[in-house]
Short mmCIF file of C-alpha atoms in Angstrom, two decimals:
data_model
loop_
_atom_site.label_atom_id
_atom_site.label_comp_id
_atom_site.label_asym_id
_atom_site.label_seq_id
_atom_site.Cartn_x
_atom_site.Cartn_y
_atom_site.Cartn_z
CA MET A 8 148.63 127.42 64.36
CA GLU A 9 145.83 126.96 61.83
CA ALA A 10 144.17 123.65 60.91
CA LYS A 11 141.66 122.78 58.22
CA ALA A 12 138.32 121.49 59.48
CA LEU A 13 136.20 118.85 57.69
CA ASN A 14 133.97 121.53 56.17
CA GLY A 15 136.98 123.28 54.66
CA GLU A 16 136.99 126.21 57.10
CA ARG A 17 140.18 127.08 58.91
CA ARG A 18 140.27 127.23 62.69
CA HIS A 19 142.92 128.20 65.21
CA ILE A 20 144.34 125.55 67.56
CA THR A 21 146.38 126.62 70.57
CA ILE A 22 149.12 124.17 71.53
CA LYS A 23 150.20 124.33 75.15
CA LEU A 24 153.99 124.06 75.49
CA TRP A 25 153.95 123.84 79.26
CA PRO A 26 154.29 121.74 81.33
CA PRO A 27 156.81 119.41 79.68
CA ALA A 28 156.15 115.68 79.75
CA GLU A 29 157.84 113.65 82.47
CA THR A 30 159.86 111.76 79.85
CA THR A 31 161.12 115.07 78.48
CA ARG A 32 162.28 116.11 81.93
CA GLN A 33 164.10 112.79 82.45
CA MET A 34 165.83 113.13 79.08
CA LEU A 35 166.93 116.65 80.03
CA VAL A 36 168.39 115.39 83.34
CA GLU A 37 170.44 112.80 81.46
CA ARG A 38 171.65 115.39 78.98
CA MET A 39 172.71 117.78 81.76
CA LYS A 40 174.57 114.94 83.52
CA ASN A 41 176.56 114.44 80.32
CA ASN A 42 177.22 118.18 80.00
CA LEU A 43 178.67 118.17 83.51
CA SER A 44 180.76 115.00 83.23
CA THR A 45 181.89 114.68 79.57
CA PRO A 46 184.21 116.93 77.52
CA THR A 47 182.56 120.14 76.34
CA VAL A 48 183.75 123.72 75.82
CA PHE A 49 182.83 124.53 79.41
CA THR A 50 184.17 121.41 81.10
CA ARG A 51 187.46 121.95 79.32
CA LYS A 52 187.54 125.50 80.73
CA TYR A 53 186.25 124.83 84.27
CA GLY A 54 186.73 121.09 84.73
CA SER A 55 184.25 118.20 84.74
CA LEU A 56 182.49 116.26 87.51
CA ALA A 57 182.43 112.57 88.29
CA SER A 58 179.40 110.81 86.81
CA SER A 59 177.68 110.20 90.18
CA GLU A 60 178.21 113.82 91.29
CA ALA A 61 177.03 115.10 87.92
CA ALA A 62 173.83 113.02 88.15
CA LYS A 63 173.01 114.46 91.58
CA HIS A 64 173.56 118.02 90.40
CA ALA A 65 171.65 117.48 87.15
CA LYS A 66 168.54 116.28 89.01
CA SER A 67 168.69 119.24 91.39
CA ILE A 68 169.22 121.72 88.55
CA GLU A 69 166.23 120.37 86.62
CA GLU A 70 163.92 120.46 89.68
CA SER A 71 164.97 124.00 90.55
CA SER A 72 164.55 125.24 86.97
CA TYR A 73 161.16 123.56 86.67
CA THR A 74 159.94 125.23 89.89
CA VAL A 75 161.02 128.69 88.70
CA ALA A 76 159.43 128.23 85.27
CA ASN A 77 156.22 126.78 86.69
CA LEU A 78 155.77 129.72 89.08
CA HIS A 79 156.21 132.01 86.09
CA TYR A 80 153.63 130.05 84.08
CA GLU A 81 151.07 130.13 86.92
CA ARG A 82 151.17 133.92 86.86
CA GLU A 83 150.39 133.88 83.11
CA PRO A 84 147.85 131.04 82.83
CA ASP A 85 146.37 132.28 79.55
CA GLY A 86 149.67 132.02 77.67
CA ASP A 87 150.82 129.07 75.60
CA GLY A 88 153.73 128.35 77.94
CA SER A 89 156.44 129.44 75.50
CA SER A 90 157.88 131.99 77.92
CA ALA A 91 157.95 129.35 80.67
CA VAL A 92 159.83 126.97 78.38
CA GLN A 93 162.33 129.70 77.57
CA LEU A 94 162.85 130.46 81.26
CA TYR A 95 163.19 126.73 82.02
CA ALA A 96 165.97 126.38 79.46
CA SER A 97 167.82 129.53 80.54
CA GLU A 98 167.71 128.51 84.21
CA CYS A 99 169.13 125.06 83.39
CA SER A 100 171.99 126.64 81.43
CA ARG A 101 172.74 129.16 84.14
CA LEU A 102 172.84 126.58 86.94
CA ILE A 103 175.02 124.18 84.93
CA LEU A 104 177.54 126.96 84.49
CA ASP A 105 177.37 127.84 88.19
CA VAL A 106 178.16 124.24 89.15
CA LEU A 107 181.11 124.03 86.78
CA LYS A 108 182.47 127.30 88.15
CA GLY A 109 182.18 125.89 91.63
CA GLY A 110 179.67 128.55 92.66
CA GLY A 111 176.66 126.42 93.46
CA SER A 112 175.44 123.42 95.39
CA VAL A 113 172.29 121.36 95.53
CA THR A 114 171.17 123.07 98.75
CA GLU A 115 171.82 126.54 97.35
CA PHE A 116 169.74 125.85 94.24
CA LYS A 117 166.80 124.67 96.28
CA GLU A 118 167.00 127.70 98.56
CA ALA A 119 167.29 130.05 95.60
CA VAL A 120 163.92 129.11 94.16
CA LYS A 121 161.88 129.19 97.34
CA PRO A 122 159.08 131.68 96.77
CA SER A 123 159.68 134.85 98.80
CA THR A 124 157.37 135.23 101.77
CA GLU A 125 157.89 139.00 101.84
CA THR A 126 154.73 140.94 100.96
CA PHE A 127 155.94 144.56 101.36
CA PHE A 128 158.52 146.04 99.00
CA ASP A 129 159.67 149.40 100.36
CA ILE A 130 162.43 151.68 99.00
CA SER A 131 161.39 154.76 101.00
CA LYS A 132 163.82 154.40 103.88
CA GLY A 133 166.68 156.85 104.37
CA GLN A 134 167.17 160.32 102.93
CA ARG A 135 165.22 161.64 99.96
CA ALA A 136 167.21 161.00 96.82
CA PHE A 137 167.06 161.05 93.04
CA ILE A 138 167.05 157.66 91.37
CA GLU A 139 168.28 157.07 87.83
CA GLU A 140 168.31 154.13 85.42
CA ASP A 141 171.25 152.09 86.74
CA GLU A 142 170.18 152.34 90.37
CA ALA A 143 166.59 151.48 89.47
CA GLN A 144 167.73 148.25 87.82
CA GLU A 145 169.45 147.14 91.01
CA LEU A 146 166.95 148.56 93.49
CA LEU A 147 163.89 147.02 91.86
CA SER A 148 165.45 143.65 91.03
CA PRO A 149 163.56 141.78 93.83
CA LEU A 150 160.31 142.57 92.01
CA LYS A 151 161.62 140.65 88.98
CA HIS A 152 162.30 137.45 90.90
CA PRO A 153 159.90 134.73 89.74
CA GLY A 154 157.46 133.68 92.40
CA ASN A 155 157.87 136.76 94.59
CA SER A 156 154.95 137.41 96.96
CA TYR A 157 154.92 141.21 97.02
CA THR A 158 151.43 142.66 97.31
CA LYS A 159 152.41 146.09 98.67
CA ILE A 160 154.98 148.50 97.24
CA CYS A 161 156.19 151.89 98.45
CA PHE A 162 158.29 154.09 96.13
CA SER A 163 157.90 157.21 98.28
CA ASN A 164 160.87 159.44 99.12
CA ARG A 165 162.76 158.52 95.91
CA SER A 166 162.52 160.83 92.91
CA PHE A 167 162.25 158.89 89.65
CA GLY A 168 163.73 160.33 86.48
CA LEU A 169 162.58 159.32 83.03
CA GLY A 170 165.26 156.63 82.68
CA ALA A 171 164.39 155.09 86.04
CA ALA A 172 160.68 155.19 85.17
CA ARG A 173 161.33 153.32 81.92
CA VAL A 174 163.08 150.63 83.95
CA ALA A 175 160.30 150.52 86.55
CA GLY A 176 157.43 150.41 84.06
CA PRO A 177 157.91 146.86 82.72
CA ILE A 178 158.78 145.58 86.19
CA LEU A 179 155.55 146.98 87.63
CA ALA A 180 153.57 145.64 84.69
CA GLY A 181 154.98 142.20 85.49
CA VAL A 182 153.70 142.20 89.08
CA LYS A 183 150.62 144.42 88.81
CA GLN A 184 148.15 141.55 89.00
CA GLN A 185 149.37 140.60 92.47
CA LEU A 186 149.59 144.14 93.87
CA LYS A 187 146.97 145.37 96.34
CA GLU A 188 148.63 148.48 97.82
CA VAL A 189 150.70 151.04 95.90
CA ASP A 190 152.34 154.11 97.44
CA LEU A 191 153.68 156.56 94.85
CA SER A 192 153.72 159.56 97.17
CA ASP A 193 156.57 162.04 96.73
CA PHE A 194 158.17 160.08 93.87
CA VAL A 195 158.90 162.89 91.36
CA ALA A 196 160.20 165.60 93.72
CA GLY A 197 162.53 168.13 92.11
CA ARG A 198 161.87 166.98 88.54
CA PRO A 199 160.87 169.46 85.81
CA GLU A 200 157.13 169.44 85.20
CA SER A 201 157.34 167.84 81.75
CA GLU A 202 159.57 165.02 83.01
CA ALA A 203 157.43 164.48 86.11
CA LEU A 204 154.28 164.17 83.98
CA ASP A 205 155.97 161.66 81.66
CA VAL A 206 157.09 159.61 84.68
CA MET A 207 153.53 159.61 86.07
CA LYS A 208 152.16 158.44 82.71
CA ILE A 209 154.67 155.56 82.56
CA PHE A 210 153.70 154.39 86.04
CA SER A 211 150.01 154.84 85.28
CA GLU A 212 150.20 152.77 82.10
CA ALA A 213 152.29 150.09 83.81
CA LEU A 214 149.73 149.67 86.60
CA GLU A 215 146.64 150.01 84.41
CA GLY A 216 144.31 147.09 84.96
CA SER A 217 145.63 146.20 88.40
CA SER A 218 143.11 145.59 91.16
CA LEU A 219 144.31 147.85 93.96
CA LYS A 220 142.71 148.39 97.33
CA HIS A 221 145.08 151.20 98.43
CA LEU A 222 146.55 153.99 96.25
CA ASN A 223 148.59 156.91 97.58
CA VAL A 224 149.77 159.59 95.13
CA SER A 225 150.21 162.37 97.71
CA ASP A 226 153.00 164.98 97.82
CA ASN A 227 153.46 165.14 94.06
CA ALA A 228 152.13 168.65 93.28
CA LEU A 229 149.85 167.00 90.76
CA GLY A 230 147.42 169.73 89.83
CA GLU A 231 145.01 168.92 87.04
CA LYS A 232 147.80 167.82 84.67
CA GLY A 233 149.15 165.38 87.21
CA VAL A 234 145.74 163.92 88.00
CA ARG A 235 145.12 163.36 84.30
CA ALA A 236 148.59 161.83 83.89
CA PHE A 237 147.31 159.06 86.17
CA SER A 238 144.09 158.69 84.19
CA LYS A 239 144.69 155.13 82.88
CA LEU A 240 145.43 153.84 86.36
CA LEU A 241 142.56 155.68 88.04
CA GLN A 242 139.97 154.76 85.44
CA SER A 243 140.87 151.07 85.58
CA GLN A 244 140.24 150.68 89.31
CA ASP A 245 137.00 149.07 90.42
CA SER A 246 137.97 147.72 93.86
CA LEU A 247 139.69 150.76 95.39
CA GLU A 248 139.15 151.10 99.14
CA GLU A 249 141.67 153.83 100.05
CA LEU A 250 142.69 156.89 98.01
CA TYR A 251 145.13 159.55 99.24
CA LEU A 252 145.56 162.87 97.39
CA MET A 253 147.21 165.03 100.05
CA ASN A 254 149.43 168.03 99.35
CA ASP A 255 148.85 167.61 95.63
CA GLY A 256 147.79 171.04 94.45
CA ILE A 257 144.21 169.83 94.01
CA SER A 258 142.58 172.94 92.56
CA LYS A 259 138.97 173.16 91.42
CA GLU A 260 140.04 171.82 88.01
CA ALA A 261 142.02 168.99 89.56
CA ALA A 262 139.11 168.10 91.85
CA GLN A 263 136.84 167.94 88.82
CA ALA A 264 139.37 165.64 87.12
CA VAL A 265 139.40 163.33 90.16
CA SER A 266 135.61 163.21 90.07
CA GLU A 267 135.71 162.23 86.39
CA LEU A 268 138.57 159.72 86.58
CA VAL A 269 137.56 157.70 89.65
CA PRO A 270 134.31 156.23 88.35
CA SER A 271 134.02 153.35 90.82
CA THR A 272 133.83 154.44 94.46
CA GLU A 273 131.28 152.02 95.90
CA LYS A 274 133.97 150.24 97.93
CA LEU A 275 135.92 153.36 98.94
CA ARG A 276 136.43 153.49 102.72
CA VAL A 277 139.18 156.13 103.02
CA LEU A 278 139.41 159.40 101.06
CA HIS A 279 141.97 162.06 102.03
CA PHE A 280 142.39 165.51 100.42
CA HIS A 281 144.49 167.26 103.10
CA ASN A 282 146.44 170.46 102.30
CA ASN A 283 145.21 171.41 98.85
CA MET A 284 143.83 174.58 97.24
CA THR A 285 140.45 173.11 96.46
CA GLY A 286 138.25 176.08 97.39
CA ASP A 287 134.46 176.22 97.18
CA GLU A 288 134.20 175.17 93.53
CA GLY A 289 136.51 172.22 94.07
CA ALA A 290 134.48 171.26 97.15
CA HIS A 291 131.44 170.80 94.91
CA SER A 292 133.40 168.23 92.85
CA ILE A 293 134.51 166.43 96.00
CA ALA A 294 130.89 166.47 97.19
CA THR A 295 129.98 164.71 93.93
CA ILE A 296 132.47 161.97 94.79
CA LEU A 297 131.12 161.67 98.35
CA LYS A 298 127.63 161.04 97.01
CA ARG A 299 129.01 157.90 95.36
CA CYS A 300 130.74 156.62 98.51
CA PRO A 301 128.18 154.71 100.62
CA SER A 302 130.95 152.71 102.35
CA LEU A 303 133.10 155.70 103.36
CA GLU A 304 134.54 155.41 106.88
CA ASP A 305 137.37 157.97 106.94
CA PHE A 306 137.11 161.35 105.19
CA ARG A 307 139.74 164.07 105.44
CA CYS A 308 139.34 167.42 103.70
CA SER A 309 141.46 169.64 105.94
CA SER A 310 143.41 172.77 104.97
CA THR A 311 141.70 172.98 101.59
CA ARG A 312 140.57 176.64 101.51
CA VAL A 313 136.91 175.67 101.57
CA GLY A 314 134.53 178.42 102.62
CA SER A 315 130.89 178.52 103.61
CA GLU A 316 129.43 177.55 100.22
CA GLY A 317 131.76 174.61 99.77
CA GLY A 318 131.31 173.61 103.41
CA VAL A 319 127.54 173.46 102.94
CA ALA A 320 127.98 171.32 99.80
CA LEU A 321 130.33 168.88 101.55
CA SER A 322 128.09 168.69 104.62
CA GLU A 323 125.06 167.86 102.50
CA ALA A 324 126.99 165.12 100.72
CA LEU A 325 128.31 163.75 104.02
CA SER A 326 124.72 163.15 105.12
CA GLY A 327 124.74 160.09 102.89
CA CYS A 328 127.91 158.63 104.43
CA GLY A 329 126.27 156.88 107.36
CA ASN A 330 129.21 154.52 107.99
CA LEU A 331 131.66 157.31 108.77
CA LYS A 332 134.06 156.59 111.65
CA LYS A 333 136.56 159.43 111.26
CA LEU A 334 135.91 162.96 110.01
CA ASP A 335 138.61 165.63 109.64
CA LEU A 336 137.60 169.05 108.26
CA ARG A 337 140.13 171.19 110.14
CA ASP A 338 141.49 174.53 108.99
CA ASN A 339 138.83 175.71 106.56
CA MET A 340 136.53 178.74 106.58
CA TYR A 341 133.13 177.10 107.00
CA GLY A 342 131.50 179.65 109.26
CA VAL A 343 128.19 179.30 111.07
CA ASP A 344 125.99 178.32 108.10
CA ALA A 345 128.21 175.39 107.11
CA GLY A 346 128.47 174.42 110.79
CA LEU A 347 124.68 174.26 111.07
CA LYS A 348 124.46 172.14 107.93
CA LEU A 349 127.23 169.86 109.21
CA SER A 350 125.30 169.31 112.44
CA GLU A 351 122.46 167.81 110.38
CA ALA A 352 124.85 165.19 109.01
CA LEU A 353 126.34 164.45 112.44
CA TYR A 354 122.96 163.33 113.77
CA LYS A 355 123.17 160.37 111.35
CA TYR A 356 126.51 158.95 112.48
CA GLU A 357 126.23 155.88 114.65
CA PHE A 358 129.86 154.76 114.30
CA LEU A 359 131.80 158.04 114.44
CA SER A 360 134.80 157.73 116.78
CA GLU A 361 137.00 160.70 115.80
CA VAL A 362 135.89 164.18 114.75
CA TYR A 363 138.30 167.03 114.02
CA LEU A 364 136.52 170.38 113.60
CA SER A 365 139.17 172.89 114.67
CA TYR A 366 139.63 176.29 112.98
CA LEU A 367 136.33 176.33 111.08
CA ASN A 368 134.97 179.68 112.36
CA LEU A 369 131.99 177.91 113.87
CA GLU A 370 131.37 180.48 116.62
CA ASP A 371 128.80 179.76 119.30
CA ASP A 372 125.82 179.03 117.05
CA GLY A 373 127.67 176.45 114.98
CA THR A 374 129.31 174.95 118.06
CA ILE A 375 126.03 174.57 119.94
CA ALA A 376 124.38 172.88 116.95
CA ILE A 377 127.28 170.45 116.52
CA ALA A 378 127.51 169.68 120.25
CA ASN A 379 123.79 168.96 120.37
CA ALA A 380 124.05 166.67 117.34
CA LEU A 381 127.00 164.75 118.75
CA ARG A 382 125.24 164.38 122.08
CA GLU A 383 122.45 162.44 120.37
CA SER A 384 124.69 160.39 118.04
CA SER A 385 128.17 158.83 117.92
CA PRO A 386 127.96 156.79 121.15
CA SER A 387 131.57 155.62 120.81
CA LEU A 388 133.21 159.01 120.22
CA ARG A 389 136.88 158.91 121.27
CA VAL A 390 138.30 162.18 119.89
CA LEU A 391 136.66 165.61 119.82
CA GLU A 392 138.63 168.58 118.49
CA MET A 393 137.04 172.04 118.25
CA ALA A 394 140.01 174.38 118.75
CA GLY A 395 140.11 177.91 117.34
CA ASN A 396 136.39 178.41 116.71
CA ASP A 397 135.69 181.61 118.70
CA ILE A 398 133.75 179.58 121.26
CA THR A 399 132.64 181.50 124.35
CA SER A 400 130.95 180.47 127.59
CA GLU A 401 127.62 180.67 125.74
CA SER A 402 128.46 177.29 124.17
CA ALA A 403 129.65 175.75 127.43
CA PRO A 404 126.33 174.22 128.59
CA SER A 405 125.85 172.41 125.25
CA LEU A 406 129.46 171.27 125.14
CA ALA A 407 129.28 170.08 128.75
CA ASP A 408 126.10 168.09 128.07
CA CYS A 409 127.73 166.49 125.02
CA ILE A 410 131.00 165.66 126.80
CA SER A 411 129.21 164.25 129.84
CA LYS A 412 127.54 161.65 127.65
CA LYS A 413 130.71 160.58 125.82
CA LYS A 414 132.09 158.09 128.33
CA THR A 415 134.47 156.65 125.71
CA LEU A 416 136.21 159.98 125.12
CA VAL A 417 140.00 159.73 125.02
CA MET A 418 141.03 163.17 123.82
CA LEU A 419 139.34 166.60 124.03
CA ASN A 420 140.78 169.73 122.42
CA LEU A 421 139.06 173.09 123.02
CA SER A 422 142.19 175.25 122.80
CA GLU A 423 142.38 178.77 121.32
CA ASN A 424 138.82 179.72 122.17
CA ASP A 425 137.38 182.19 124.69
CA LEU A 426 135.64 180.02 127.26
CA LYS A 427 137.01 181.95 130.24
CA ASP A 428 136.41 180.74 133.79
CA GLU A 429 132.64 180.51 133.41
CA GLY A 430 132.85 178.13 130.46
CA ALA A 431 135.76 176.12 131.85
CA ILE A 432 134.01 175.50 135.18
CA GLN A 433 130.85 174.27 133.45
CA ILE A 434 132.84 171.94 131.20
CA SER A 435 134.84 170.63 134.16
CA LYS A 436 131.58 169.38 135.70
CA SER A 437 131.04 167.13 132.65
CA PHE A 438 133.89 164.86 133.81
CA GLN A 439 132.12 163.88 137.02
CA GLY A 440 130.19 161.00 135.49
CA GLY A 441 132.96 158.60 134.44
CA HIS A 442 135.38 159.14 131.57
CA GLU A 443 137.71 156.37 132.66
CA ASN A 444 139.36 156.36 129.21
CA LEU A 445 140.11 160.09 129.02
CA LYS A 446 143.83 160.67 128.50
CA GLU A 447 144.29 164.21 127.26
CA VAL A 448 142.53 167.59 127.56
CA ASP A 449 143.75 170.77 125.86
CA ILE A 450 142.11 173.95 127.13
CA SER A 451 145.04 176.26 126.48
CA GLN A 452 144.59 179.89 125.35
CA ASN A 453 141.06 180.32 126.66
CA SER A 454 141.50 183.39 128.88
CA LEU A 455 141.29 181.23 132.01
CA ARG A 456 142.22 182.54 135.41
CA ARG A 457 142.65 180.89 138.77
CA ALA A 458 139.07 179.70 139.33
CA GLY A 459 138.63 178.08 135.90
CA SER A 460 142.03 176.41 135.86
CA ARG A 461 141.54 175.07 139.39
CA ALA A 462 138.14 173.56 138.51
CA VAL A 463 139.51 171.80 135.42
CA ALA A 464 142.54 170.48 137.31
CA HIS A 465 140.48 169.06 140.18
CA ALA A 466 138.09 167.39 137.71
CA LEU A 467 140.83 165.61 135.77
CA VAL A 468 143.73 164.81 138.05
CA HIS A 469 142.31 161.58 139.51
CA LEU A 470 140.80 160.08 136.34
CA PRO A 471 142.42 156.63 135.97
CA ALA A 472 143.78 156.93 132.41
CA PHE A 473 144.45 160.66 132.37
CA ASN A 474 148.01 161.70 131.44
CA LEU A 475 148.11 165.29 130.12
CA LEU A 476 146.41 168.61 130.80
CA ASN A 477 147.46 171.48 128.54
CA ILE A 478 146.34 174.67 130.26
CA ASN A 479 149.14 176.91 129.00
CA GLY A 480 148.70 180.33 127.44
CA ASN A 481 146.05 181.54 129.90
CA PHE A 482 145.92 184.35 132.48
CA ILE A 483 146.48 182.44 135.70
CA SER A 484 147.94 184.32 138.67
CA ASP A 485 151.17 183.23 140.30
CA GLU A 486 149.11 181.92 143.21
CA GLY A 487 146.94 180.01 140.76
CA ILE A 488 150.03 178.43 139.17
CA ASP A 489 151.22 177.32 142.59
CA GLU A 490 147.79 175.84 143.21
CA LEU A 491 147.87 173.86 139.94
CA ILE A 492 151.28 172.49 140.78
CA ASP A 493 150.01 171.46 144.20
CA ILE A 494 146.94 169.72 142.72
CA PHE A 495 149.24 167.69 140.45
CA LYS A 496 151.97 167.19 143.06
CA ASP A 497 151.51 163.40 143.02
CA TYR A 498 151.31 163.33 139.19
CA PRO A 499 153.65 166.09 137.94
CA ASP A 500 153.96 164.54 134.46
CA LYS A 501 150.23 164.99 133.89
CA LEU A 502 150.46 168.79 133.99
CA GLY A 503 151.76 170.33 130.78
CA PRO A 504 154.17 173.31 130.65
CA LEU A 505 153.01 176.70 131.93
CA ASP A 506 155.74 178.86 130.41
CA GLU A 507 153.35 180.84 128.17
CA ASN A 508 150.93 181.75 130.92
CA ASP A 509 150.50 185.53 131.36
CA PRO A 510 149.14 186.62 134.78
CA GLU A 511 148.61 190.18 133.49
CA GLY A 512 147.00 189.27 130.20
CA GLU A 513 143.41 189.74 131.33
CA GLU A 514 143.86 193.48 131.64
CA ASP A 515 145.41 193.70 128.16
CA ILE A 516 142.50 192.13 126.29
CA ASP A 517 139.54 193.16 128.43
CA ASN A 518 139.89 196.93 128.59
CA ASN A 519 136.17 197.43 129.21
CA GLU A 520 135.93 195.09 132.19
CA ASP A 521 136.66 195.84 135.80
CA GLU A 522 140.16 195.29 137.08
CA GLU A 523 141.22 191.76 138.04
CA GLU A 524 138.91 190.23 140.60
CA ASP A 525 140.45 189.15 143.87
CA ASP A 526 140.63 185.53 144.96
CA ASP A 527 137.45 185.78 147.05
CA SER A 528 135.34 186.87 144.08
CA GLN A 529 136.90 184.11 141.97
CA ASP A 530 135.95 181.55 144.60
CA GLU A 531 132.42 182.96 144.63
CA LEU A 532 132.19 182.58 140.84
CA GLU A 533 133.38 178.99 141.03
CA ALA A 534 130.88 178.17 143.76
CA LYS A 535 127.97 179.60 141.78
CA LEU A 536 128.91 177.76 138.61
CA ASN A 537 129.49 174.50 140.43
CA SER A 538 125.88 174.63 141.55
CA LEU A 539 124.72 174.40 137.94
CA ASP A 540 123.60 170.97 136.74
CA VAL A 541 125.12 169.16 133.83
CA ASN A 542 123.08 166.38 132.24
CA GLN A 543 124.89 163.15 133.14
CA ASP A 544 122.34 160.80 131.60
CA SER A 545 123.99 158.02 129.64
#
């Protein structure tokens, strides 16, 4: 309202309508008692209560309605209280009618208004399904309950149409200030592009201005259009700690859009871009984001079609992420140059515990550089994956030195390389200095024969936590297989399957080498290699 000041100027005065005065509440209780016990349209239809019973119900109804309205008001403290007053009145009317119909009791009213203690609202269970307007009204109704405590929501695995999105929008807007984690992964599957983009925009606008810590919009085939459909939500976030954009069609244009639309990344701890078509140009945009992420702890950019140029750019940017704990770059085409650049970043990681570098075409030069870097850093490394990198026995001494120093190692994966017996025997010596936490080693498909497989088995079988050796897909003789089974006779579950082993395979791939060596020469090779030293300094 407007009021006239002494100097003649008009000024606005805000009148607070909530909370009601205590005398007002007492008057309302008396009025409700009369509505329950004296003739009215409703008491004539449903019957009236005795005065004493009506008084008890009236007091309970008023207290319950006040609690509901007050919870609503506390979530909108800057309002004038008019919406709380309206809710207060409607709740009183509803509960009066419930009593007259015989559908309520004092206890039930009190239970009904207890604030929910649930914090996670999840509709993702069960089979993937389309969701339309009517179902959305029912499914999302808990989010409308005054005083709910939901801080995390997951709409994944349900495909929202335009009607359902229009229902969800206002509901989300009503709870957005309390939300901290939002999962909208795979929530427009099977929708036409135009409809999917409209749905994304509705959700984005509804959640704009929220203060999220966790946002997952994976599995939505976003592309650049989809990323920009979420622009209002993304641009409004200044406290985001986790962002997931996996399997989203993140092209170079989409990656550029992400870089533009996520302006505040100082608090970002987790950033995942798995399974996209980012390429080298897109990697440059992601590198730009990384340079603004001093708190980053978990970075995943796997299966993103990044080559050497993009790999170098990402590796340079990762040099500034000194708090990194988990790094996953698997299934890209980095090559040796990017591997060498990555090794420079790895020297700086004090807290790294998991590193996944499989299928990066690192070859021996890149592998040696990375192994040397990890040996001097990452004292708490638990997981090391370097499968499918064309690693030969030339890298084995560096790998063995690195592994020997990582006493906290839990899992080692060197599968699909070409270590052969010489490399395997050297690496097996790295387990002699501890490794009480080691649980799993994968050295499958490495052209191993009897001597190499035997050395690895003997080195691992008695480690206290060890539970699985995968040595399948090699060229171990039948006698060698029998020997492996005998080594693990007391722990048969620790030896993985051997069904893909090919005793004759050595001859097929090594046409220029001599024919298969006999067991005596294999034993001689093992003896020579066992005499080599591996640095066990901790």
